Amino acid sequence: MSTAVSQVERLLNLVPYLLSHPGTTVDQVAEEFRVTTKQVAKDLNVLWFCGLPGGFADDLMEAHVEEGGAIHLENAAKPIVRPLRLSTREAVALLVALRALAQVPGIADRDALDRAVAKLESATGEAARVAERLSVAFEARDVVFEAAQRALAEKRLVHLRYYVPSRDEVTERDVDPMRVALLAGRAYLEGWCRASQAVRVFRLDRVVGIEVLDLPAEPPADAKGLDLTEEAPASALRVSEDAPLVTLELAPEARWVPEYYPCESVEEDPERDGWLRVTLRAPDQDRIRRLVLRLGGAARVLAPEQFADKVRDTAAAALAAYGADAVS
């Protein structure tokens, strides 16, 4: 399955690859990039619409496939060799991110990080002052991170005040720390939640308050850590295997969903081009229900039936409030 993000990443590598390997075949490209030949054909078709901005039709790339499968890419050297430059906004965003990273304890090569920050500050000039004003937003997260690390090292219980965005409320709970993980630029605390009587993962930037208690951390001996996996852009955590499964059918305009929601499986719909069938675990079904409602006609619940009925009832109630007809 190819998402929009993965396709862009692949195309950025595919163009220089084809330029340095003229005459390579579709089968060879598919093997090199670990995709299907059908996906290679789709990628090559996209290249026909790529080139320098503001140009004419003959300024776009041309990807020709010969009868034997050999690929020849034309009109691509000029766009691909043009030096890439960061805009002021991009440079400031990168500078803020690097300064935030510099505040995280345990960075292996801090000298390299400091050099990168210095170069960006020099290149952005006055704009670097904007980044200085933004960097203060990370101070509270550092306090939480250090407290979580200390509780883990000293094997002590912590009391959390934790914001749950799906319910828009702050909850309080005692947690036995098990580990602290850094994934996709965010810090997480994994531990045994005494309120839920289960292993839970907490994003530290959603911790409103943390208190290291004078009580020992005592997670159950059989408490099993969750599978924390750093995937591409946007799925940072795999949820518990005990969470219920939900299968959705997604229209082409909703293909972004697997990039932001951890999925157990993602498949192309064999009956409709561009559609996806995804299966994801939903520990918080209200969150997935809101997602489906927000997508409207671009999403349909295939299973379980009870969850589909709940989504349908919610949609019908919302339409009734506006005097519209019930949904089918």
mmCIF file of C-alpha atoms in Angstrom, residues 26-194:
data_model
loop_
_atom_site.group_PDB
_atom_site.id
_atom_site.type_symbol
_atom_site.label_atom_id
_atom_site.label_comp_id
_atom_site.label_asym_id
_atom_site.label_seq_id
_atom_site.Cartn_x
_atom_site.Cartn_y
_atom_site.Cartn_z
ATOM 1 C CA VAL A 26 10.037 -1.582 -14.423
ATOM 2 C CA ASP A 27 10.693 -4.933 -12.735
ATOM 3 C CA GLN A 28 14.092 -3.747 -11.511
ATOM 4 C CA VAL A 29 12.637 -0.534 -10.107
ATOM 5 C CA ALA A 30 9.871 -2.476 -8.361
ATOM 6 C CA GLU A 31 12.436 -4.769 -6.752
ATOM 7 C CA GLU A 32 14.738 -1.887 -5.783
ATOM 8 C CA PHE A 33 11.953 0.173 -4.176
ATOM 9 C CA ARG A 34 10.033 -2.833 -2.826
ATOM 10 C CA VAL A 35 6.748 -1.988 -4.509
ATOM 11 C CA THR A 36 4.620 -3.668 -7.169
ATOM 12 C CA THR A 37 5.069 -3.063 -10.880
ATOM 13 C CA LYS A 38 1.572 -1.582 -10.843
ATOM 14 C CA GLN A 39 2.725 0.976 -8.293
ATOM 15 C CA VAL A 40 5.786 1.794 -10.414
ATOM 16 C CA ALA A 41 3.472 2.499 -13.349
ATOM 17 C CA LYS A 42 1.406 4.835 -11.146
ATOM 18 C CA ASP A 43 4.557 6.631 -9.978
ATOM 19 C CA LEU A 44 5.768 7.115 -13.545
ATOM 20 C CA ASN A 45 2.397 8.569 -14.533
ATOM 21 C CA VAL A 46 2.715 11.102 -11.704
ATOM 22 C CA LEU A 47 6.097 12.240 -13.040
ATOM 23 C CA TRP A 48 4.415 13.456 -16.241
ATOM 24 C CA PHE A 49 2.873 16.215 -14.099
ATOM 25 C CA CYS A 50 6.088 17.138 -12.275
ATOM 26 C CA GLY A 51 8.614 19.817 -13.112
ATOM 27 C CA LEU A 52 9.604 23.366 -12.338
ATOM 28 C CA PRO A 53 6.770 25.545 -10.990
ATOM 29 C CA GLY A 54 5.384 28.096 -13.422
ATOM 30 C CA GLY A 55 6.687 26.245 -16.477
ATOM 31 C CA PHE A 56 4.949 25.117 -19.641
ATOM 32 C CA ALA A 57 3.895 21.619 -20.614
ATOM 33 C CA ASP A 58 7.252 20.900 -22.250
ATOM 34 C CA ASP A 59 9.000 21.781 -18.975
ATOM 35 C CA LEU A 60 7.502 18.726 -17.248
ATOM 36 C CA MET A 61 9.226 15.366 -16.906
ATOM 37 C CA GLU A 62 8.584 12.635 -19.445
ATOM 38 C CA ALA A 63 8.809 8.995 -18.357
ATOM 39 C CA HIS A 64 8.763 6.590 -21.307
ATOM 40 C CA VAL A 65 8.535 2.806 -20.957
ATOM 41 C CA GLU A 66 9.729 0.742 -23.911
ATOM 42 C CA GLU A 67 8.162 -2.533 -25.005
ATOM 43 C CA GLY A 68 10.690 -4.563 -22.999
ATOM 44 C CA GLY A 69 9.991 -2.549 -19.847
ATOM 45 C CA ALA A 70 13.031 -0.255 -19.984
ATOM 46 C CA ILE A 71 12.380 3.207 -18.514
ATOM 47 C CA HIS A 72 13.773 6.414 -19.998
ATOM 48 C CA LEU A 73 13.281 9.647 -18.083
ATOM 49 C CA GLU A 74 13.603 12.866 -20.059
ATOM 50 C CA ASN A 75 13.462 16.546 -19.189
ATOM 51 C CA ALA A 76 14.274 15.787 -15.556
ATOM 52 C CA ALA A 77 17.888 16.866 -15.086
ATOM 53 C CA LYS A 78 17.184 20.592 -14.734
ATOM 54 C CA PRO A 79 14.467 20.364 -12.040
ATOM 55 C CA ILE A 80 16.250 17.727 -9.981
ATOM 56 C CA VAL A 81 19.657 19.413 -9.866
ATOM 57 C CA ARG A 82 18.296 22.799 -8.889
ATOM 58 C CA PRO A 83 19.559 23.588 -5.357
ATOM 59 C CA LEU A 84 16.892 23.264 -2.684
ATOM 60 C CA ARG A 85 16.528 26.250 -0.376
ATOM 61 C CA LEU A 86 14.513 26.597 2.794
ATOM 62 C CA SER A 87 12.003 29.392 2.969
ATOM 63 C CA THR A 88 12.220 31.694 5.997
ATOM 64 C CA ARG A 89 9.197 29.974 7.546
ATOM 65 C CA GLU A 90 10.697 26.509 6.988
ATOM 66 C CA ALA A 91 14.051 27.602 8.417
ATOM 67 C CA VAL A 92 12.417 29.046 11.551
ATOM 68 C CA ALA A 93 10.322 25.893 12.047
ATOM 69 C CA LEU A 94 13.441 23.746 11.723
ATOM 70 C CA LEU A 95 15.335 25.988 14.132
ATOM 71 C CA VAL A 96 12.573 25.739 16.743
ATOM 72 C CA ALA A 97 12.526 21.941 16.371
ATOM 73 C CA LEU A 98 16.307 21.692 16.745
ATOM 74 C CA ARG A 99 16.269 23.863 19.854
ATOM 75 C CA ALA A 100 13.527 21.682 21.312
ATOM 76 C CA LEU A 101 15.614 18.586 20.542
ATOM 77 C CA ALA A 102 18.618 20.166 22.233
ATOM 78 C CA GLN A 103 16.627 20.324 25.482
ATOM 79 C CA VAL A 104 16.092 16.548 25.567
ATOM 80 C CA PRO A 105 18.586 14.834 27.876
ATOM 81 C CA GLY A 106 20.883 12.170 26.465
ATOM 82 C CA ILE A 107 21.499 13.510 22.938
ATOM 83 C CA ALA A 108 24.415 11.487 21.537
ATOM 84 C CA ASP A 109 26.080 14.066 19.270
ATOM 85 C CA ARG A 110 25.246 17.407 20.825
ATOM 86 C CA ASP A 111 28.159 19.132 19.067
ATOM 87 C CA ALA A 112 26.670 18.334 15.658
ATOM 88 C CA LEU A 113 23.296 19.605 16.846
ATOM 89 C CA ASP A 114 24.838 22.854 18.113
ATOM 90 C CA ARG A 115 26.651 23.374 14.810
ATOM 91 C CA ALA A 116 23.426 22.879 12.862
ATOM 92 C CA VAL A 117 21.624 25.404 15.072
ATOM 93 C CA ALA A 118 24.445 27.923 14.640
ATOM 94 C CA LYS A 119 24.374 27.583 10.848
ATOM 95 C CA LEU A 120 20.608 28.066 10.755
ATOM 96 C CA GLU A 121 20.810 31.097 13.025
ATOM 97 C CA SER A 122 23.420 32.625 10.736
ATOM 98 C CA ALA A 123 21.388 31.870 7.605
ATOM 99 C CA THR A 124 18.061 33.161 8.927
ATOM 100 C CA GLY A 125 19.426 36.337 10.500
ATOM 101 C CA GLU A 126 16.659 38.440 12.058
ATOM 102 C CA ALA A 127 14.149 35.609 11.681
ATOM 103 C CA ALA A 128 16.127 33.579 14.230
ATOM 104 C CA ARG A 129 14.785 35.908 16.926
ATOM 105 C CA VAL A 130 11.299 34.567 16.225
ATOM 106 C CA ALA A 131 12.542 31.079 17.031
ATOM 107 C CA GLU A 132 13.971 32.324 20.320
ATOM 108 C CA ARG A 133 10.536 33.549 21.409
ATOM 109 C CA LEU A 134 8.933 30.229 20.450
ATOM 110 C CA SER A 135 11.424 27.999 22.253
ATOM 111 C CA VAL A 136 9.989 28.900 25.693
ATOM 112 C CA ALA A 137 6.968 26.667 24.956
ATOM 113 C CA PHE A 138 9.079 23.556 25.594
ATOM 114 C CA GLU A 139 10.124 24.354 29.144
ATOM 115 C CA ALA A 140 7.104 22.739 30.829
ATOM 116 C CA ARG A 141 7.557 19.551 28.808
ATOM 117 C CA ASP A 142 11.181 19.311 29.956
ATOM 118 C CA VAL A 143 10.073 19.429 33.616
ATOM 119 C CA VAL A 144 7.636 16.578 32.977
ATOM 120 C CA PHE A 145 10.237 14.589 31.054
ATOM 121 C CA GLU A 146 12.834 14.932 33.819
ATOM 122 C CA ALA A 147 10.296 13.985 36.503
ATOM 123 C CA ALA A 148 9.268 10.892 34.539
ATOM 124 C CA GLN A 149 12.913 9.911 34.079
ATOM 125 C CA ARG A 150 13.611 10.396 37.778
ATOM 126 C CA ALA A 151 10.583 8.352 38.827
ATOM 127 C CA LEU A 152 11.669 5.562 36.493
ATOM 128 C CA ALA A 153 15.255 5.581 37.776
ATOM 129 C CA GLU A 154 14.178 5.654 41.435
ATOM 130 C CA LYS A 155 11.326 3.164 40.859
ATOM 131 C CA ARG A 156 8.737 5.452 42.423
ATOM 132 C CA LEU A 157 5.021 5.890 41.821
ATOM 133 C CA VAL A 158 3.873 9.030 39.972
ATOM 134 C CA HIS A 159 0.607 10.915 40.155
ATOM 135 C CA LEU A 160 -0.449 12.349 36.784
ATOM 136 C CA ARG A 161 -2.931 14.988 35.778
ATOM 137 C CA TYR A 162 -3.402 13.984 32.160
ATOM 138 C CA TYR A 163 -5.326 15.711 29.375
ATOM 139 C CA VAL A 164 -7.479 13.351 27.269
ATOM 140 C CA PRO A 165 -8.273 15.173 24.000
ATOM 141 C CA SER A 166 -10.933 12.693 22.904
ATOM 142 C CA ARG A 167 -13.016 13.636 25.960
ATOM 143 C CA ASP A 168 -11.619 17.148 26.380
ATOM 144 C CA GLU A 169 -10.994 16.596 30.081
ATOM 145 C CA VAL A 170 -8.137 16.315 32.548
ATOM 146 C CA THR A 171 -7.981 12.995 34.404
ATOM 147 C CA GLU A 172 -6.012 12.085 37.518
ATOM 148 C CA ARG A 173 -4.335 8.742 37.983
ATOM 149 C CA ASP A 174 -1.458 6.975 39.742
ATOM 150 C CA VAL A 175 1.012 5.238 37.440
ATOM 151 C CA ASP A 176 3.816 2.752 38.076
ATOM 152 C CA PRO A 177 6.483 3.795 35.509
ATOM 153 C CA MET A 178 7.856 1.041 33.261
ATOM 154 C CA ARG A 179 9.804 3.028 30.655
ATOM 155 C CA VAL A 180 10.172 6.371 28.891
ATOM 156 C CA ALA A 181 10.318 6.314 25.086
ATOM 157 C CA LEU A 182 11.069 8.902 22.414
ATOM 158 C CA LEU A 183 9.109 8.289 19.219
ATOM 159 C CA ALA A 184 8.602 10.508 16.178
ATOM 160 C CA GLY A 185 9.807 13.554 18.081
ATOM 161 C CA ARG A 186 7.544 13.001 21.108
ATOM 162 C CA ALA A 187 8.247 11.613 24.568
ATOM 163 C CA TYR A 188 5.989 8.974 26.134
ATOM 164 C CA LEU A 189 5.685 7.405 29.566
ATOM 165 C CA GLU A 190 4.609 3.769 29.625
ATOM 166 C CA GLY A 191 3.393 2.372 32.904
ATOM 167 C CA TRP A 192 0.810 0.443 34.866
ATOM 168 C CA CYS A 193 -2.218 2.693 35.345
ATOM 169 C CA ARG A 194 -3.816 1.809 38.684
#
